[in-house]
């Protein structure tokens, strides 16, 4: 006698204490919405002037879609700023352009027509 089995100890834990177990805390963290700093980061990425297509015609927007232009290249060594068709930004401007369509282009963008600069 005098020895308490583990089963009898676990039965003595109140349900409220079980809810505070590490597993329950992890589940709570997973469901927490994005933190303010993450939201600000996403918002700043979306507010790039190079993504603003105001004033660009629907025809030109369609051209960039057909070329599968994306504002962030999926291929680290292939991006607009090292493409032969890239038009570098004018002085004091953040966005470049492309010879294939009108409108702003991010240096870190990419499309299906990427071609390396050959000097
Ligand atoms: Fe960028 Fe494509 Fe234009 Fe090259 S052709 S500058 S990869 S959009």
Coordinates of C-alpha atoms and ligand atoms in Angstrom, one line a residue:
X1 CA 0.0 0.0 0.0
X2 CA 1.0 3.6 -0.1
X3 CA 1.8 3.5 -3.9
X4 CA -0.6 5.4 -6.2
X5 CA -0.8 4.2 -9.7
X6 CA -0.4 6.6 -12.6
X7 CA -3.9 5.9 -13.8
X8 CA -5.4 7.1 -10.5
X9 CA -3.2 10.2 -10.6
X10 CA -4.3 11.1 -14.2
X11 CA -7.9 10.7 -13.1
X12 CA -7.3 13.3 -10.4
X13 CA -6.3 16.0 -12.9
X14 CA -9.2 18.5 -13.4
X15 CA -10.5 19.0 -16.9
X16 CA -9.6 22.7 -16.8
X17 CA -5.9 21.8 -16.2
X18 CA -6.0 19.3 -19.1
X19 CA -7.2 22.1 -21.4
X20 CA -4.0 24.1 -20.6
X21 CA -1.8 21.3 -21.7
X22 CA 1.0 22.1 -24.2
X23 CA -1.0 20.4 -27.0
X24 CA -4.0 22.6 -26.3
X25 CA -1.8 25.7 -26.3
X26 CA -0.2 24.7 -29.6
X27 CA -3.6 24.3 -31.2
X28 CA -4.6 27.8 -30.0
X29 CA -1.4 29.3 -31.5
X30 CA -2.1 27.7 -34.9
X31 CA -5.5 29.3 -35.1
X32 CA -4.3 32.8 -34.1
X33 CA -4.7 35.3 -37.0
X34 CA -1.6 36.8 -38.5
X35 CA 0.3 39.1 -36.2
X36 CA 0.2 42.9 -36.9
X37 CA 3.9 42.8 -38.1
X38 CA 3.0 40.0 -40.6
X39 CA 0.0 41.9 -41.8
X40 CA 2.1 45.1 -42.3
X41 CA 4.7 43.0 -44.3
X42 CA 2.0 41.6 -46.6
X43 CA 0.4 45.0 -47.0
X44 CA 3.8 46.6 -47.9
X45 CA 4.4 43.9 -50.5
X46 CA 1.0 44.6 -52.0
X47 CA 1.5 48.3 -52.1
X48 CA 4.5 48.3 -54.3
X49 CA 4.1 51.0 -57.0
X50 CA 5.3 48.4 -59.5
X51 CA 2.1 46.5 -58.9
X52 CA -0.1 49.5 -59.5
X53 CA -1.7 49.1 -63.0
X54 CA -3.7 52.2 -62.8
X55 CA -3.8 53.8 -66.3
X56 CA -2.6 50.6 -68.0
X57 CA -5.0 49.5 -70.7
X58 CA -6.9 46.2 -70.4
X59 CA -5.1 45.1 -73.6
X60 CA -1.7 45.6 -72.0
X61 CA -2.7 43.9 -68.8
X62 CA -3.9 40.9 -70.9
X63 CA -0.5 40.8 -72.6
X64 CA 1.3 40.5 -69.3
X65 CA -1.1 37.8 -68.2
X66 CA -0.5 35.8 -71.4
X67 CA 3.3 36.0 -70.8
X68 CA 2.6 34.7 -67.3
X69 CA 4.3 37.7 -65.7
X70 CA 4.7 37.4 -61.9
X71 CA 6.0 40.1 -59.6
X72 CA 8.4 37.7 -57.8
X73 CA 10.4 35.2 -59.8
X74 CA 10.2 31.5 -58.9
X75 CA 13.7 31.1 -60.3
X76 CA 16.3 32.9 -58.2
X77 CA 18.8 33.4 -61.0
X78 CA 16.2 34.5 -63.6
X79 CA 14.4 37.8 -63.1
X80 CA 13.5 40.8 -65.0
X81 CA 16.5 42.9 -64.1
X82 CA 18.8 40.3 -65.8
X83 CA 16.5 39.8 -68.8
X84 CA 17.5 41.3 -72.1
X85 CA 14.0 42.6 -72.6
X86 CA 14.0 44.6 -69.3
X87 CA 13.9 48.4 -69.4
X88 CA 15.6 49.7 -66.3
X89 CA 13.8 52.3 -64.2
X90 CA 14.2 55.9 -65.1
X91 CA 16.2 58.1 -62.6
X92 CA 14.5 58.2 -59.2
X93 CA 11.8 55.7 -60.3
X94 CA 11.3 52.4 -58.5
X95 CA 9.9 50.4 -61.4
X96 CA 11.3 49.3 -64.7
X97 CA 9.4 48.2 -67.8
X98 CA 9.4 45.5 -70.4
X99 CA 9.8 45.7 -74.1
X100 CA 6.9 43.2 -74.6
X101 CA 4.1 45.2 -72.7
X102 CA 3.4 48.5 -71.1
X103 CA 3.2 49.2 -67.4
X104 CA 5.4 48.9 -64.4
X105 CA 7.7 45.9 -63.9
X106 CA 9.4 44.8 -60.8
X107 CA 13.1 44.1 -61.1
X108 CA 12.5 40.8 -59.3
X109 CA 9.6 39.9 -61.6
X110 CA 9.7 37.1 -64.2
X111 CA 7.7 35.8 -67.2
X112 CA 7.8 33.0 -69.7
X113 CA 9.8 35.1 -72.2
X114 CA 12.7 35.7 -69.9
X115 CA 15.9 35.8 -71.9
X116 CA 19.4 36.2 -70.4
X117 CA 21.4 39.3 -71.1
X118 CA 24.2 38.4 -73.5
X119 CA 27.1 40.9 -73.7
Ligands
LIG1 FE1 10.6 40.5 -67.2 FE2 9.5 38.8 -69.0 FE3 9.8 41.3 -69.7 FE4 12.0 39.8 -69.4 S1 10.4 39.5 -70.9 S2 11.7 41.9 -68.6 S3 11.3 38.4 -67.7 S4 8.5 40.6 -68.1

